[in-house]
Coordinates of N, CA and C in Angstrom, one line a residue:
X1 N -54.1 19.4 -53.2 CA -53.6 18.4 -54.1 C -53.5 17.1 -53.3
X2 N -53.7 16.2 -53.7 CA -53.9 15.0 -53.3 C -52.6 14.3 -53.6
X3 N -52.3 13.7 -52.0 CA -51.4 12.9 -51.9 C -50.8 12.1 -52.8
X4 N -51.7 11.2 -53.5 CA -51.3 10.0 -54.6 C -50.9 11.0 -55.7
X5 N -51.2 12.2 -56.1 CA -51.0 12.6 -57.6 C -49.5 13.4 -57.2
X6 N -48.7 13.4 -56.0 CA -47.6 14.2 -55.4 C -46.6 13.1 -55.8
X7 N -45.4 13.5 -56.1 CA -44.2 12.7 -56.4 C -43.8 11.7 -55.3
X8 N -42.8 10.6 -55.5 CA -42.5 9.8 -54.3 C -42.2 10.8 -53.1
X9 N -41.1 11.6 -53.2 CA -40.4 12.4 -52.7 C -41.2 13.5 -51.6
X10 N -41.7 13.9 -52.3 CA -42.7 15.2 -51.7 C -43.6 14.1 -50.7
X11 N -44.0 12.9 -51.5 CA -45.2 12.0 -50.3 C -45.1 12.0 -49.2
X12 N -43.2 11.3 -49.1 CA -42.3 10.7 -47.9 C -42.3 11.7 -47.2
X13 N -42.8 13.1 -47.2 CA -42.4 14.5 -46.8 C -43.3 14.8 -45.5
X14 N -44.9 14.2 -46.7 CA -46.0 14.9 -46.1 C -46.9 13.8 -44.8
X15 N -46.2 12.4 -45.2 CA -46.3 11.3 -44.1 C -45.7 11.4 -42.4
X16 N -46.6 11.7 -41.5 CA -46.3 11.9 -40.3 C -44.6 11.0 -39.4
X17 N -43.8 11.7 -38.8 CA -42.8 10.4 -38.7 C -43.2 9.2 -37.7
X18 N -42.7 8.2 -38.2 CA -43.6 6.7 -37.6 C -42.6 7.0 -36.1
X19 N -43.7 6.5 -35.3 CA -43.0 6.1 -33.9 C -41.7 5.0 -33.4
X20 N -40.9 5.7 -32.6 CA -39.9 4.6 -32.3 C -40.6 3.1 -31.8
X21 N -40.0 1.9 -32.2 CA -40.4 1.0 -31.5 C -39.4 1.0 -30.2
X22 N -38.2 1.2 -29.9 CA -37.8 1.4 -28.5 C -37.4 2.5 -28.5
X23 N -37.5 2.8 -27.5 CA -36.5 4.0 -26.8 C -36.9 3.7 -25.0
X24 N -34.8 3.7 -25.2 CA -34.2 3.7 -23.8 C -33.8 4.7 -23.3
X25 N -34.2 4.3 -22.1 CA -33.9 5.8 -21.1 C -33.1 6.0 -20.6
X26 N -32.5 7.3 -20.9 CA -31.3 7.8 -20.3 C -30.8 7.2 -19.3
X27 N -29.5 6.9 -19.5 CA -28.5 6.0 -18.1 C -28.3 7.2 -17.1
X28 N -28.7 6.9 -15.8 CA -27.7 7.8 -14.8 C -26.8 7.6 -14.2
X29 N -26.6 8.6 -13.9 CA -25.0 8.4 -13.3 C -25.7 8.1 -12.1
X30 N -25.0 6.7 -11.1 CA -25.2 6.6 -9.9 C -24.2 7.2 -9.1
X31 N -25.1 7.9 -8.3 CA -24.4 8.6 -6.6 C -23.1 7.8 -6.2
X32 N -22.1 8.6 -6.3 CA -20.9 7.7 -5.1 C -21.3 7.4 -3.5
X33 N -21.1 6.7 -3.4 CA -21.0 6.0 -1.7 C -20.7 7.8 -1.0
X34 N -21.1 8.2 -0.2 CA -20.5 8.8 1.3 C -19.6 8.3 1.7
X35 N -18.2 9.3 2.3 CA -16.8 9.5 2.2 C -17.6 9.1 3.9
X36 N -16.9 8.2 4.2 CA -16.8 7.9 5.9 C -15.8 8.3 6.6
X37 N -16.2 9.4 8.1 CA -14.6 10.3 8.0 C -14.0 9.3 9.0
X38 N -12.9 9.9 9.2 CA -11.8 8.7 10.0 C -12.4 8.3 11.5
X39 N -13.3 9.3 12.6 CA -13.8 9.1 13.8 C -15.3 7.9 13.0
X40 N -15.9 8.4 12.2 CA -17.2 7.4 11.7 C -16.8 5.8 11.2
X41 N -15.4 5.7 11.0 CA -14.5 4.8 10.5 C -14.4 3.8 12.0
X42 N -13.9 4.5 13.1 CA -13.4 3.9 14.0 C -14.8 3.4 15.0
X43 N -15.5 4.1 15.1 CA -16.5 4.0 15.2 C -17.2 2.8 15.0
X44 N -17.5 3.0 13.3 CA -18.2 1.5 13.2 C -17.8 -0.1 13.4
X45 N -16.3 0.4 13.5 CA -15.4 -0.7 13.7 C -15.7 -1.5 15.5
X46 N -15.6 -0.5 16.2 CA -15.9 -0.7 17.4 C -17.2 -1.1 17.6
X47 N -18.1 -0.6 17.0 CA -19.6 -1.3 17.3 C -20.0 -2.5 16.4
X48 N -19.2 -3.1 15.6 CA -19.4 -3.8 15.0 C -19.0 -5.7 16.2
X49 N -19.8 -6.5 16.0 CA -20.0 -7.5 16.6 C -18.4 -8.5 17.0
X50 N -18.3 -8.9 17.9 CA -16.5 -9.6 18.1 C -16.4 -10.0 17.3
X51 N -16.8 -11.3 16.6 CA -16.8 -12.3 15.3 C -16.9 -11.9 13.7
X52 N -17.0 -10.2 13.7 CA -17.3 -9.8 12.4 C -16.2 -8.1 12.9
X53 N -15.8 -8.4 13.7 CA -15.3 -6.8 14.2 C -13.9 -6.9 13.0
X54 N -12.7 -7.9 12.9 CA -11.9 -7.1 11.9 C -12.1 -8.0 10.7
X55 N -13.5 -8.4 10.5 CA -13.8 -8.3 9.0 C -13.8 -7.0 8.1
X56 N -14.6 -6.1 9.1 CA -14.4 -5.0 8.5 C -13.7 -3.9 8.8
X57 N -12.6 -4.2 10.0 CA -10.8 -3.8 9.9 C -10.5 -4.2 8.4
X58 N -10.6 -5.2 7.8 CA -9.7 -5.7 7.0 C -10.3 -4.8 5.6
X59 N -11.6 -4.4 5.5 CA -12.1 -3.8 4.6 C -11.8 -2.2 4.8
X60 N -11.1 -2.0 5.9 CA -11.0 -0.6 6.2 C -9.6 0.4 6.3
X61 N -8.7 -0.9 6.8 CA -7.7 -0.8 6.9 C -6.8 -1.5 6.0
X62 N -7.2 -2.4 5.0 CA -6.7 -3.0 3.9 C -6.8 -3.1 2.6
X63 N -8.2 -2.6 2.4 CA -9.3 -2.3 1.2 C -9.9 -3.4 1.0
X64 N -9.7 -4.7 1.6 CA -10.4 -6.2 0.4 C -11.8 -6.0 0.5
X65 N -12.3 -6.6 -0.5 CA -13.4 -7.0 -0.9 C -14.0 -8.0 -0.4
X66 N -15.5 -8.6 -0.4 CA -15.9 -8.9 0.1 C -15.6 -10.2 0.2
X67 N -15.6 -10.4 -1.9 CA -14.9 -11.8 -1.7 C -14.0 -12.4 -1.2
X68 N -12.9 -11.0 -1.2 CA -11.3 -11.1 -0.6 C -11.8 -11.9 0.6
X69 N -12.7 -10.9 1.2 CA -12.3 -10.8 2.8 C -12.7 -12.6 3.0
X70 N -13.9 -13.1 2.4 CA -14.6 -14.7 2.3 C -14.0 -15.9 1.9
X71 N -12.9 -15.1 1.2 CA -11.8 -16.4 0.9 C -10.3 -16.2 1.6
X72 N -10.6 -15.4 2.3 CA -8.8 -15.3 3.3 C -8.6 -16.2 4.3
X73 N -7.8 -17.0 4.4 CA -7.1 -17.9 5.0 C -6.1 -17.1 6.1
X74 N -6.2 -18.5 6.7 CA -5.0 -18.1 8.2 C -3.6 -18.3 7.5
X75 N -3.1 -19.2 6.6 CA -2.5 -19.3 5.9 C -1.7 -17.6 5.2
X76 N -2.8 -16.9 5.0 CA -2.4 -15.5 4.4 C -2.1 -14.9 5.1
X77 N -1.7 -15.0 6.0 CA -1.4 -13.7 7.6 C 0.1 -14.3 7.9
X78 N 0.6 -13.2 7.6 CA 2.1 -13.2 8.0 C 2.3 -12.3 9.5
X79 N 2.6 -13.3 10.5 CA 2.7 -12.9 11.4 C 4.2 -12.0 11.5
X80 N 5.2 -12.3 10.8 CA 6.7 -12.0 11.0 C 7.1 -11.1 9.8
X81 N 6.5 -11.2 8.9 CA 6.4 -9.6 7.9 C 5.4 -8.9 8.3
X82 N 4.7 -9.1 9.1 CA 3.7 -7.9 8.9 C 2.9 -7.7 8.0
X83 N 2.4 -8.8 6.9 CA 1.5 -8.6 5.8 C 0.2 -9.6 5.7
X84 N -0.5 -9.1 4.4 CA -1.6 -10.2 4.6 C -1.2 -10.2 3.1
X85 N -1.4 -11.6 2.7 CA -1.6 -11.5 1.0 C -3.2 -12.2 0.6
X86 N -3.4 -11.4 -0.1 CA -4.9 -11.1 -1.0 C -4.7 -12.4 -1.8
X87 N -4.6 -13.9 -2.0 CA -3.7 -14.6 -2.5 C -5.4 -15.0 -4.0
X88 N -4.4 -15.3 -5.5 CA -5.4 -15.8 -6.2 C -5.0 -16.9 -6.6
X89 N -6.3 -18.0 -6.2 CA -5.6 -19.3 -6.4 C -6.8 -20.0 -6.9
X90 N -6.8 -21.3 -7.5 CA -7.8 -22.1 -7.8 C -8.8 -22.0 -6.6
X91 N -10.4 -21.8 -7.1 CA -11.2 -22.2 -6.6 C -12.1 -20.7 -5.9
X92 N -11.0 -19.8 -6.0 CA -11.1 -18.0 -5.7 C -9.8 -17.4 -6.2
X93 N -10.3 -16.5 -7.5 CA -9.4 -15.9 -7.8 C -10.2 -14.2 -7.4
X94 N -9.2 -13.6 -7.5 CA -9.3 -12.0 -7.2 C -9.3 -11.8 -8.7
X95 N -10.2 -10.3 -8.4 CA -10.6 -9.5 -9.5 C -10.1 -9.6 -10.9
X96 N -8.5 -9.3 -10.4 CA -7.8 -9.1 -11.6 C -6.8 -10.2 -11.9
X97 N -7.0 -11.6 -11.3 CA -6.2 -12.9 -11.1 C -5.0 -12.8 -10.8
X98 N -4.7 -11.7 -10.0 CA -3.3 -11.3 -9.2 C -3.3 -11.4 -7.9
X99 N -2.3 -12.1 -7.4 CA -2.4 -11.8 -6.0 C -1.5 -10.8 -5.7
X100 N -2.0 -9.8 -4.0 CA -1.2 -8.8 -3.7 C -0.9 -8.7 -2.6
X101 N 0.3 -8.2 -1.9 CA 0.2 -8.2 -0.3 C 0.1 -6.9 -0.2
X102 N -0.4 -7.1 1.6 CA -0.7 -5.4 2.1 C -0.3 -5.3 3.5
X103 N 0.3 -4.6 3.9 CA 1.0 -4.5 5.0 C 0.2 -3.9 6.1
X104 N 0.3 -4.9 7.5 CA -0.9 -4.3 8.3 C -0.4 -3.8 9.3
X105 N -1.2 -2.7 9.2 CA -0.8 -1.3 10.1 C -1.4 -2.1 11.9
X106 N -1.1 -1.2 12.7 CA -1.2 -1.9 14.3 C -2.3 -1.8 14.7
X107 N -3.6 -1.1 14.0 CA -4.9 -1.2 14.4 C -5.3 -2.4 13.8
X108 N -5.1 -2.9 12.4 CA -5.4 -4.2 12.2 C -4.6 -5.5 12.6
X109 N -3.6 -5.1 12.8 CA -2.7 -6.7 13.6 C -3.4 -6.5 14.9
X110 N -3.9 -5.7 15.7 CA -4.8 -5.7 16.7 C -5.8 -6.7 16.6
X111 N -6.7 -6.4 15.8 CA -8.2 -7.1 15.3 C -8.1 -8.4 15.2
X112 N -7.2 -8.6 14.4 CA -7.1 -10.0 13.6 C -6.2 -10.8 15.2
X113 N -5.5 -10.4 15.3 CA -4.8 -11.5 16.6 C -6.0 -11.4 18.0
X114 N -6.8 -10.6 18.1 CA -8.1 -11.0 18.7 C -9.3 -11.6 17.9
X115 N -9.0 -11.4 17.2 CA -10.2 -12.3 16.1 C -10.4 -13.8 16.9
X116 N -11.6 -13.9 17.2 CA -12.1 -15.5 17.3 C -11.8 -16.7 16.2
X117 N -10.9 -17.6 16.7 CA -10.0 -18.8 15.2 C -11.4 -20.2 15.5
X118 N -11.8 -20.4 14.5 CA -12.7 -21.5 14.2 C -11.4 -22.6 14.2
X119 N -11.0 -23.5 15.0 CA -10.3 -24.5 14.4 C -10.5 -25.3 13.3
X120 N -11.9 -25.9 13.4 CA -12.6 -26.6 12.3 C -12.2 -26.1 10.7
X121 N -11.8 -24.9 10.9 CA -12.1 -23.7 9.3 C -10.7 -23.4 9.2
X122 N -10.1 -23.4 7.4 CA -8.9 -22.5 7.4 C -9.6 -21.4 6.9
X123 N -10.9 -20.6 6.8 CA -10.9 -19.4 6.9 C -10.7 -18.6 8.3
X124 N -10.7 -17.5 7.8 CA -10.4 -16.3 8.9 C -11.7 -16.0 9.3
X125 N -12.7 -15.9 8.2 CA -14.1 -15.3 8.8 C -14.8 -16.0 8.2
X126 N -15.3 -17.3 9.4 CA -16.1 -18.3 9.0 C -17.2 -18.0 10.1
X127 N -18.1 -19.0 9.9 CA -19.5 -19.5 10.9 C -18.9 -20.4 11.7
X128 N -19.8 -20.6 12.5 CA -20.0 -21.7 12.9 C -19.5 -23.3 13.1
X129 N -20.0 -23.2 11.5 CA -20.0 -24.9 10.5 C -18.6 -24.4 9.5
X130 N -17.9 -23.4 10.5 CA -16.8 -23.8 9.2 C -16.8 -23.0 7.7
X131 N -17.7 -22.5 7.6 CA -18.4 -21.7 6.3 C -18.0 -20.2 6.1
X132 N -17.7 -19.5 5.2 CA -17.0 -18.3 5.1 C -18.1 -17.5 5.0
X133 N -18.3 -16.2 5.7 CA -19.4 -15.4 5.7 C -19.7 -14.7 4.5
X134 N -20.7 -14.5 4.1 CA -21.0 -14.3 2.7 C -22.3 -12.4 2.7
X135 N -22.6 -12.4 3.9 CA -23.4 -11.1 3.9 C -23.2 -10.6 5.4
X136 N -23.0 -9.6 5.3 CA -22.8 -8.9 6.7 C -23.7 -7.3 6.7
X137 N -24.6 -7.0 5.7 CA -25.2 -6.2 6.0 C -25.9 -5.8 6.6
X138 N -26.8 -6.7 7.4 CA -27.2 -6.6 9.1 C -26.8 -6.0 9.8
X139 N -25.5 -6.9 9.9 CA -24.4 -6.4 11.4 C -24.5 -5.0 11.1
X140 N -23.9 -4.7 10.0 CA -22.9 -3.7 9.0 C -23.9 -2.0 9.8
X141 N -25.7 -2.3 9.2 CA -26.7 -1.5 9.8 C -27.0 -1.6 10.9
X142 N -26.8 -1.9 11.7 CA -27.3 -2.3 12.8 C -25.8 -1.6 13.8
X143 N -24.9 -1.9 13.5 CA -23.5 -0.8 13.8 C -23.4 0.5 13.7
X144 N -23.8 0.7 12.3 CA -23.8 1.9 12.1 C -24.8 3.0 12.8
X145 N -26.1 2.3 13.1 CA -27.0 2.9 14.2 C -26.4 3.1 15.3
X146 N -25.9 2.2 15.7 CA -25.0 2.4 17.4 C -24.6 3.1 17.0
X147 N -23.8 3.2 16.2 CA -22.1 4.3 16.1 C -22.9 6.0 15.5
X148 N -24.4 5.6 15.6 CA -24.4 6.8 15.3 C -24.1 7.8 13.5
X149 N -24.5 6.7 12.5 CA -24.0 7.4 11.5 C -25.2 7.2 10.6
X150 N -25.3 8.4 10.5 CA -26.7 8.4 9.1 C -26.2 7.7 7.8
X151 N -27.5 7.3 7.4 CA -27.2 6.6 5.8 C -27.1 5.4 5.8
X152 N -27.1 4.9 4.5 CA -26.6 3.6 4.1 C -25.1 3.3 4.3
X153 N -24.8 2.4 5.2 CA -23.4 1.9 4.9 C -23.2 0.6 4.6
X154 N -22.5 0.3 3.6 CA -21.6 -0.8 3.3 C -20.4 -1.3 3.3
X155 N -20.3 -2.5 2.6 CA -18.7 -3.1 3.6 C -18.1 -2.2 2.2
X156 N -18.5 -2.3 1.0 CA -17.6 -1.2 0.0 C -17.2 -0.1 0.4
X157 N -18.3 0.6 1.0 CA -18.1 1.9 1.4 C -17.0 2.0 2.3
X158 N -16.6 1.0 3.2 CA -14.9 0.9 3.7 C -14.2 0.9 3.1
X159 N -14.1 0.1 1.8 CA -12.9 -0.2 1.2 C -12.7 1.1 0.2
X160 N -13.8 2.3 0.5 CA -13.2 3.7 -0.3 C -12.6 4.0 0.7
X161 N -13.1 4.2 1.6 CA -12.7 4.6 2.6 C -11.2 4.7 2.7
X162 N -10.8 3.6 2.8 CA -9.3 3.5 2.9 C -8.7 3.8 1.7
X163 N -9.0 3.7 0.4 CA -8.2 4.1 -0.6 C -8.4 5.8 -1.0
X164 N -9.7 6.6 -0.2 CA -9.9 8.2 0.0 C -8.7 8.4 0.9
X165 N -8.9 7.9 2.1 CA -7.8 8.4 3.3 C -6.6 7.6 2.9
X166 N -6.3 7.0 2.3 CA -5.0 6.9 2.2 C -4.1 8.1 1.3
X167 N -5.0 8.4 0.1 CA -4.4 9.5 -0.8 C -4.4 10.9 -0.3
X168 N -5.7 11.0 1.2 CA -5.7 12.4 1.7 C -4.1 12.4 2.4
X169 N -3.5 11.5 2.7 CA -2.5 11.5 4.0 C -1.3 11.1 3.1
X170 N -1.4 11.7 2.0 CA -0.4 11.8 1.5 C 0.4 10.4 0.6
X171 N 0.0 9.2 0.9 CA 0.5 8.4 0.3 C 0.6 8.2 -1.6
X172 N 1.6 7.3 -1.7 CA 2.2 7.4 -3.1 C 0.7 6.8 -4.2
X173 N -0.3 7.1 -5.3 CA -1.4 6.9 -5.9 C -0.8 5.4 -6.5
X174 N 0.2 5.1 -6.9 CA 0.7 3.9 -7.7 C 0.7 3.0 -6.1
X175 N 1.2 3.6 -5.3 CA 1.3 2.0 -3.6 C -0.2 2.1 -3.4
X176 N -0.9 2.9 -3.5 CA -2.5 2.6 -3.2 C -3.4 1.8 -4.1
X177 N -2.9 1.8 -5.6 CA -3.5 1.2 -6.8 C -3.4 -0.7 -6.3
X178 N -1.6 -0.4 -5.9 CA -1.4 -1.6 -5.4 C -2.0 -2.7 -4.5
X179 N -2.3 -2.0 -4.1 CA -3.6 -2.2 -2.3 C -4.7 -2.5 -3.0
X180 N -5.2 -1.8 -3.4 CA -6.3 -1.8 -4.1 C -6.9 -3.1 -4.9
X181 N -5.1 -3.5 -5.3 CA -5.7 -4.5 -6.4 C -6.4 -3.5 -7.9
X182 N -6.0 -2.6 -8.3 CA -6.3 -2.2 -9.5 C -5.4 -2.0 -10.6
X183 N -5.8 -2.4 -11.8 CA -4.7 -2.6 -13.2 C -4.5 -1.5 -13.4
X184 N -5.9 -0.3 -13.4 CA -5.6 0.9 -14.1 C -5.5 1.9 -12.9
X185 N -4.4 2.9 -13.3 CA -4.3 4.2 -11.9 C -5.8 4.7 -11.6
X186 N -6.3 5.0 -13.0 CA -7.3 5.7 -13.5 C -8.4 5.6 -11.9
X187 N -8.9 3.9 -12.4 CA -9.7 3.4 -11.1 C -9.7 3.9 -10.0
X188 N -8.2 3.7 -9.5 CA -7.9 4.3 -7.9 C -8.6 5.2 -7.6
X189 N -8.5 6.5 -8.7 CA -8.2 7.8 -8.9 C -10.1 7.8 -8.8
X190 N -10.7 7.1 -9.3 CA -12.0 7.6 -9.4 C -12.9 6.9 -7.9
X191 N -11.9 6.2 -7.5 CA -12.5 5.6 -5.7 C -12.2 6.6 -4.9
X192 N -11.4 7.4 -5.4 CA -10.5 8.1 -4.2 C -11.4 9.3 -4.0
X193 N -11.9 9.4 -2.6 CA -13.1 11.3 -2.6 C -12.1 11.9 -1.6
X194 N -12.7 13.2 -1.4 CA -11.7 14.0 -0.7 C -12.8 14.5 0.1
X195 N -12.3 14.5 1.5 CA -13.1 14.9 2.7 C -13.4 16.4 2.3
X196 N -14.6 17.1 2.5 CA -14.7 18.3 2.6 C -14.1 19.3 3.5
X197 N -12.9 18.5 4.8 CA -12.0 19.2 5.9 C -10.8 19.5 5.2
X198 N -10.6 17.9 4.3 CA -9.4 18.0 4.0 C -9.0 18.9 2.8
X199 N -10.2 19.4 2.2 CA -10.1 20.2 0.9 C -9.9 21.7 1.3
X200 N -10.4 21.7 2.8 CA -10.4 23.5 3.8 C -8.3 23.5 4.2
X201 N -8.3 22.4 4.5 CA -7.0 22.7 5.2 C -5.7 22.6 3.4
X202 N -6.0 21.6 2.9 CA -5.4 21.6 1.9 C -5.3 22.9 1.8
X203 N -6.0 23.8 0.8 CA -6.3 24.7 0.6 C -5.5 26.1 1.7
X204 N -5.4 25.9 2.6 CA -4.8 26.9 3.4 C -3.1 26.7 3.6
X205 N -2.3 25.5 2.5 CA -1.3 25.6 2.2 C -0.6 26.6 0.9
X206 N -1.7 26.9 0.1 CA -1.4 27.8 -0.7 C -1.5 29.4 0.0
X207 N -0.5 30.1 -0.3 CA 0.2 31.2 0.8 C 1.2 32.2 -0.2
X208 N 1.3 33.4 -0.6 CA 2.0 34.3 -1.2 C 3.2 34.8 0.2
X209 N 2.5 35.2 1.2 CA 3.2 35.8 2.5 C 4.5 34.6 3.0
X210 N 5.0 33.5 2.6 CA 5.7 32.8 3.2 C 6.9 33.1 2.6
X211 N 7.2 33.4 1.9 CA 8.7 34.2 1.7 C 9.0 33.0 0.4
X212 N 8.4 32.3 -0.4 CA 8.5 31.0 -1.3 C 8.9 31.8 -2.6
X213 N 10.0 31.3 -2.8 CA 10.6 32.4 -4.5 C 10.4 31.4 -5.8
X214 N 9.5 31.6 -6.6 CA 9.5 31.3 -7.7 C 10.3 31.8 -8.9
X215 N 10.8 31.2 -10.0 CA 11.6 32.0 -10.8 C 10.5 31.6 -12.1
X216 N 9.7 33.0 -12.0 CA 8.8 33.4 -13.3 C 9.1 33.2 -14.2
X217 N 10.2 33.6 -14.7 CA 11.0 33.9 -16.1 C 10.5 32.2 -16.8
X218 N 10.9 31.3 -16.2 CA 10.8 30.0 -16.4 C 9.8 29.7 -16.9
X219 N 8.3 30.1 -16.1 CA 7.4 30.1 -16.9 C 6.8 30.8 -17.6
X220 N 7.0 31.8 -18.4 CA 6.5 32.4 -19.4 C 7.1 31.8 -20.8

């Protein structure tokens, strides 16, 4: 039977289906960064160049970001509290237009009070001419070869760093969000990786033999 003499219905039936004009391809999920363990941490730190050495202390031991780290002032270093504030002001604001302080542990008040001071510059990590560094992934490779660590590393990949190892060692998820600079917990929570040591030893806190009395009744 011939198509024309077939009802509308039955026609639409027997007509091949017309081709997409687009189709997009499936999104993937991108790979997380490599958990840098605390000796590959110290490590890169050390092989990293004098003039760029606690730029990425400050990425490691404080979480900032790049921008952070490109707009931090000497002004933001509290020598007598012990803190650095992440400050958001005209001309650089942070992520979330908050500013935050972060208290620096004694490997980074180390770094930074050896840090080389440009007088010329109120940045912390300038050039030369006075200018705030804006790419450090040279150095960044070229460290990480000395120090001996496979892979791609980045200055991000510090700033998990510190927000993974901070949550392995026990600290509070809401004082790390803080650090972080993040609105939602959520975030923290999806920066944070767990060493594959720290998942062996975790793990060998759970124990029946230690004499720990539970009252079952409670939960049923």
């Amino acid at each position: 039977v011939a198509a024309d003499h077939l009802p509308r219905r039955r026609r639409r039936r027997l007509q091949p289906p017309r081709p997409r004009k687009h189709v997009w391809p499936r999104r993937s999920t991108p790979e997380s960064p490599r958990l840098l363990e605390s000796d590959e941490v110290r490590r890169l730190i050390d092989e990293m160049p004098d003039h760029l050495r606690a730029l990425v202390s400050c990425a490691a031991h404080a979480g900032l970001r790049l921008g952070e780290l490109s707009r931090l002032q000497w002004r933001d270093l509290n020598w007598t509290t012990g803190e650095l504030t992440v400050a958001s002001r005209r001309g650089g604001h942070t992520k979330n237009y908050q500013s935050r302080r972060i208290p620096l542990n004694s490997a980074l008040t180390e770094d930074l009070r050896r840090h080389p001071r440009n007088l010329n510059s109120d940045y912390v990590f300038a050039n030369s001419r006075g200018e705030p560094y804006r790419n450090v992934r040279q150095s960044l490779k070229q460290a990480a070869i000395r120090a001996g660590i496979d892979g791609f590393i980045g200055l991000h990949q510090c700033r998990h760093a510190f927000c993974s190892h901070c949550l392995m060692r026990g600290i509070d998820p809401r004082t790390v969000q803080g650090w972080m600079g993040h609105k939602d917990l959520n975030t923290t929570m999806r920066y944070a990786h767990v060493s594959p040591d720290h998942e062996k030893a975790a793990i060998q806190r759970l124990s029946y033999d230690d004499g720990h009395q539970v009252d079952t009744t409670a939960l049923a």
